[in-house]
CSV table of C-alpha atoms in Angstrom, one decimal:
chain,number,residue,atom,x,y,z
A,1,MET,CA,120.1,20.7,239.7
A,2,ALA,CA,122.0,22.5,242.3
A,3,LEU,CA,125.2,21.2,244.3
A,4,LEU,CA,125.2,23.2,247.7
A,5,VAL,CA,126.9,22.7,250.9
A,6,GLN,CA,125.9,24.3,254.2
A,7,ALA,CA,129.4,25.0,255.1
A,8,CYS,CA,130.3,26.7,251.9
A,9,PRO,CA,129.7,30.5,252.0
A,10,TRP,CA,129.9,30.7,248.1
A,11,CYS,CA,126.8,28.7,248.0
A,12,TYR,CA,125.0,30.7,250.5
A,13,VAL,CA,125.8,33.9,248.0
A,14,GLY,CA,125.4,31.7,244.7
A,15,LYS,CA,122.1,30.2,245.6
A,16,ALA,CA,120.9,34.0,246.2
A,17,ARG,CA,122.3,35.2,242.8
A,18,PHE,CA,120.8,32.2,241.0
A,19,GLU,CA,117.5,32.7,242.5
A,20,LYS,CA,117.8,36.3,241.6
A,21,ALA,CA,117.9,35.2,237.9
A,22,LEU,CA,115.4,32.6,238.2
A,23,ALA,CA,112.8,34.9,239.7
A,24,ALA,CA,113.1,37.2,236.6
A,25,PHE,CA,113.1,34.3,234.0
A,26,PRO,CA,110.0,34.4,231.8
A,27,HIS,CA,109.5,30.6,232.3
A,28,ARG,CA,110.1,30.4,236.1
A,29,ASP,CA,106.9,28.4,236.7
A,30,GLU,CA,108.2,25.6,234.4
A,31,VAL,CA,111.5,25.2,236.0
A,32,GLU,CA,112.0,22.8,238.4
A,33,VAL,CA,115.0,23.0,240.8
A,34,VAL,CA,116.5,20.0,242.8
A,35,HIS,CA,119.2,20.5,245.5
A,36,ARG,CA,122.0,17.7,245.6
A,37,SER,CA,124.4,16.9,248.5
A,38,PHE,CA,128.1,17.7,248.2
A,39,GLU,CA,130.5,17.4,251.1
A,40,LEU,CA,133.6,19.8,251.4
A,41,ASP,CA,135.0,17.9,254.2
A,42,PRO,CA,133.5,14.3,254.2
A,43,GLY,CA,136.4,12.7,256.3
A,44,ARG,CA,135.9,15.3,259.0
A,45,ALA,CA,134.8,13.5,262.4
A,46,LYS,CA,131.3,14.4,263.6
A,47,ASP,CA,132.7,16.0,266.7
A,48,ASP,CA,135.6,17.6,265.0
A,49,VAL,CA,134.4,21.4,265.2
A,50,GLN,CA,136.9,24.3,265.1
A,51,PRO,CA,136.9,28.0,264.3
A,52,VAL,CA,136.6,28.8,260.4
A,53,LEU,CA,139.6,31.2,260.6
A,54,ALA,CA,141.8,28.2,262.2
A,55,MET,CA,140.4,25.7,259.6
A,56,LEU,CA,141.3,28.2,256.9
A,57,THR,CA,144.8,28.7,257.9
A,58,LYS,CA,145.5,25.1,258.4
A,59,LYS,CA,143.9,24.0,255.0
A,60,TYR,CA,145.1,26.6,252.6
A,61,GLY,CA,148.3,27.8,254.5
A,62,MET,CA,147.0,31.3,254.8
A,63,SER,CA,148.1,33.9,257.7
A,64,ALA,CA,145.2,34.7,260.0
A,65,ALA,CA,145.0,38.1,258.6
A,66,GLN,CA,144.5,36.8,255.1
A,67,ALA,CA,141.9,34.5,256.3
A,68,GLN,CA,140.0,37.3,257.9
A,69,ALA,CA,140.2,39.3,254.9
A,70,GLY,CA,138.6,36.7,253.2
A,71,GLU,CA,135.6,36.5,255.4
A,72,ASP,CA,135.4,40.3,255.3
A,73,ASN,CA,135.2,40.1,251.4
A,74,LEU,CA,132.5,37.5,251.7
A,75,GLY,CA,130.6,39.5,254.2
A,76,ALA,CA,130.7,42.4,251.8
A,77,GLN,CA,129.5,39.9,248.8
A,78,ALA,CA,126.8,38.5,250.8
A,79,ALA,CA,125.5,42.0,251.8
A,80,ALA,CA,125.4,43.1,248.2
A,81,GLU,CA,122.8,40.1,247.7
A,82,GLY,CA,120.9,41.3,250.8
A,83,LEU,CA,122.4,38.6,253.1
A,84,ASP,CA,123.5,38.8,256.6
A,85,TYR,CA,127.0,37.4,257.2
A,86,GLN,CA,128.9,36.9,260.5
A,87,THR,CA,132.3,37.5,259.6
A,88,ARG,CA,133.8,36.6,262.9
A,89,GLY,CA,133.2,33.9,265.4
A,90,ARG,CA,131.9,31.3,263.0
A,91,ASP,CA,132.9,27.7,263.4
A,92,HIS,CA,133.1,24.6,261.0
A,93,GLY,CA,132.1,21.0,261.4
A,94,ASN,CA,130.8,17.9,259.7
A,95,THR,CA,127.6,18.6,257.6
A,96,PHE,CA,126.6,14.9,256.9
A,97,ASP,CA,123.6,14.8,259.3
A,98,MET,CA,122.3,18.1,257.5
A,99,HIS,CA,122.4,16.5,254.3
A,100,ARG,CA,120.6,13.5,255.5
A,101,LEU,CA,118.0,15.7,257.1
A,102,LEU,CA,117.7,17.6,253.8
A,103,HIS,CA,116.8,14.4,251.9
A,104,PHE,CA,114.0,13.8,254.5
A,105,ALA,CA,112.9,17.4,254.0
A,106,LYS,CA,112.7,16.9,250.2
A,107,GLU,CA,110.3,14.0,250.7
A,108,GLN,CA,108.1,16.2,252.8
A,109,GLY,CA,108.1,19.2,250.0
A,110,ARG,CA,110.3,21.4,252.7
A,111,GLN,CA,113.8,21.2,251.4
A,112,ASP,CA,114.3,24.7,250.3
A,113,GLU,CA,112.8,26.0,253.5
A,114,LEU,CA,115.2,24.0,255.6
A,115,ILE,CA,118.2,24.9,253.3
A,116,GLN,CA,117.4,28.4,253.8
A,117,LEU,CA,117.5,28.1,257.6
A,118,LEU,CA,120.4,26.0,257.6
A,119,TYR,CA,122.4,28.7,255.7
A,120,ARG,CA,121.1,31.7,257.9
A,121,ALA,CA,122.1,29.5,261.0
A,122,ASN,CA,125.6,29.0,259.8
A,123,PHE,CA,126.3,32.1,258.2
A,124,ALA,CA,124.2,34.9,259.9
A,125,GLU,CA,123.6,34.0,263.5
A,126,GLU,CA,125.7,33.8,266.4
A,127,ARG,CA,124.8,30.5,267.7
A,128,SER,CA,126.9,27.6,266.5
A,129,LEU,CA,125.1,25.1,264.1
A,130,PHE,CA,127.8,22.3,265.0
A,131,THR,CA,128.3,22.3,268.8
A,132,GLU,CA,124.7,22.5,270.1
A,133,GLY,CA,123.8,18.8,268.9
A,134,ALA,CA,120.9,17.2,267.4
A,135,GLU,CA,118.2,19.5,269.1
A,136,ARG,CA,119.5,22.6,267.2
A,137,LEU,CA,119.0,20.8,263.9
A,138,VAL,CA,115.4,19.7,265.3
A,139,GLU,CA,114.7,23.4,266.2
A,140,LEU,CA,115.6,24.5,262.4
A,141,ALA,CA,113.7,21.5,260.9
A,142,VAL,CA,110.7,22.3,262.9
A,143,ALA,CA,110.7,26.0,261.8
A,144,ALA,CA,111.1,24.6,258.4
A,145,GLY,CA,107.7,22.8,258.8
A,146,LEU,CA,108.7,19.5,259.7
A,147,ASP,CA,107.6,17.3,262.4
A,148,ALA,CA,110.0,17.2,265.5
A,149,GLU,CA,109.8,13.5,266.5
A,150,ALA,CA,110.0,12.5,262.8
A,151,VAL,CA,113.2,14.7,262.6
A,152,ARG,CA,114.6,13.0,265.9
A,153,GLY,CA,114.1,9.8,264.4
A,154,VAL,CA,116.2,10.7,261.2
A,155,LEU,CA,118.9,12.1,263.2
A,156,ALA,CA,119.0,9.1,265.7
A,157,ASP,CA,119.5,6.5,262.9
A,158,PRO,CA,122.8,7.2,260.9
A,159,ALA,CA,121.8,4.9,258.0
A,160,ARG,CA,118.7,7.0,257.2
A,161,TYR,CA,119.1,8.9,253.9
A,162,ALA,CA,122.9,8.3,254.1
A,163,ASP,CA,122.9,6.2,250.9
A,164,ASP,CA,121.0,9.2,249.0
A,165,VAL,CA,123.7,11.5,250.1
A,166,ARG,CA,126.2,9.1,248.9
A,167,ALA,CA,124.5,8.8,245.5
A,168,ASP,CA,124.4,12.5,244.9
A,169,GLU,CA,127.9,12.8,245.6
A,170,ARG,CA,128.6,10.1,243.2
A,171,GLU,CA,126.4,12.0,240.6
A,172,ALA,CA,128.4,15.0,241.3
A,173,ALA,CA,131.6,12.9,240.5
A,174,GLY,CA,130.0,11.8,237.1
A,175,LEU,CA,129.1,15.3,236.3
A,176,GLY,CA,132.6,16.4,236.6
A,177,ALA,CA,131.8,18.8,239.8
A,178,ASN,CA,134.9,19.0,242.1
A,179,GLY,CA,133.8,22.1,243.7
A,180,VAL,CA,130.6,23.9,244.9
A,181,PRO,CA,128.3,25.8,244.2
A,182,PHE,CA,127.9,23.9,240.9
A,183,PHE,CA,124.6,24.4,238.8
A,184,VAL,CA,123.4,21.8,236.1
A,185,LEU,CA,120.6,23.0,233.8
A,186,ASP,CA,118.7,20.3,231.9
A,187,ARG,CA,121.6,17.9,232.4
A,188,LYS,CA,123.3,19.6,229.6
A,189,TYR,CA,124.8,22.7,231.0
A,190,GLY,CA,126.9,23.5,234.2
A,191,VAL,CA,127.7,26.8,235.9
A,192,SER,CA,130.5,26.4,238.3
A,193,GLY,CA,130.9,29.1,241.2
A,194,ALA,CA,128.7,31.9,242.8
A,195,GLN,CA,128.5,33.7,239.2
A,196,PRO,CA,126.9,37.1,238.9
A,197,ALA,CA,123.0,36.9,238.3
A,198,GLU,CA,123.5,37.9,234.7
A,199,VAL,CA,125.5,34.7,234.2
A,200,PHE,CA,122.8,32.6,235.4
A,201,THR,CA,120.2,34.7,233.6
A,202,GLN,CA,122.2,33.8,230.3
A,203,ALA,CA,122.6,29.8,231.2
A,204,LEU,CA,118.9,29.7,232.0
A,205,GLY,CA,118.2,31.1,228.5
A,206,GLN,CA,120.3,29.1,226.6
A,207,ALA,CA,119.1,25.9,228.2
A,208,TRP,CA,115.8,26.7,227.6
A,209,GLY,CA,116.5,27.5,223.9
A,210,ALA,CA,118.2,24.4,223.3
A,211,ARG,CA,115.6,22.2,224.5
A,212,SER,CA,114.8,19.6,221.7
A,213,PRO,CA,111.0,19.4,220.5
A,214,LEU,CA,109.6,16.0,220.7
A,215,GLN,CA,109.8,14.3,217.5
A,216,LEU,CA,106.7,12.0,216.4
A,217,ILE,CA,107.3,9.1,214.7
A,218,ASP,CA,103.8,8.5,213.6
A,219,GLU,CA,100.7,10.9,214.2
A,220,GLY,CA,98.0,8.5,212.8
A,221,GLY,CA,97.2,6.2,215.8
A,222,ALA,CA,93.9,6.8,217.7
A,223,ALA,CA,94.2,9.2,220.6
A,224,CYS,CA,91.8,11.3,223.1
A,225,GLY,CA,92.2,14.8,223.4
A,226,PRO,CA,90.4,17.8,224.8
A,227,ASP,CA,87.7,17.5,222.3
A,228,GLY,CA,87.4,13.8,223.1
A,229,CYS,CA,88.2,10.5,222.0
A,230,ALA,CA,88.3,9.4,218.3
A,231,VAL,CA,85.5,7.0,217.5
A,232,PRO,CA,86.3,4.0,215.3
A,233,GLN,CA,84.9,4.0,212.0
A,234,HIS,CA,83.4,0.9,210.5
C-alpha cells in the first residue's frame, strides 16, 4: 500500500523510485500495489489556489529565495529519476476531488494511469491543475481511459467516494503515517519518505522473506486437487 498526494512533490519522486525497485524485484508479478488517499491540506477551501512559492514562504516561514532553492533541488531530484518538473510558476490548491476521482478510477482498473497523469499535470506541465475547473480533471481522466460522462457525474456529486477518501485517511492515521509518501508492505513494514530505490529493494526483500507460511492444522480431510478428487472408500 502506498500513501500518495497529488500535490506532494516527494510523492512524485518517491513513486518513481519505488517503481524502479519494484520492476527489478524477482516476485514483481505477485505484488499488488494499492494507492491510498492522504491530504496535505484538508482544510483548504476548494477555490483557494495560490502560487507554490507563496504557500511555502507562508507555511514554513522561509524566504522566497529559500523556497525557490527548494524547488530547484526538487527539479534536480526529479530529473535524476527521469521525471520532468516545472520549478517555476506552479500553483497549489485543494486535492479532494482528485482523491475522489482516483477511487472511481480504482473501481475501473485505471487508478495508476490516472495518478501518473495527475502527477505530470501538476509537476511537469505549465497548465494549472487547480484553476481550470472540473473539465481539466475530465480531460485527464479520459486520457487515463475513463468515460467522460461518468467522470463528470462523480465530480458533480461531492458525496461520491468522499467516505472512501476519509476512510483512507483514518487508516493512515492508524498506521502512524503523519507525512507522505508513506509505503506499507504487507501491513508489517513501513517506509517513510522518498527513499532511494535501494531502500525500497531492501524493504521488498525483507517483507517477502518474512511472510509466514500457512500452518495446516489437519491434512487428513478429503479434498480435490490437480489430479482429481478423493473417492470415498467403503
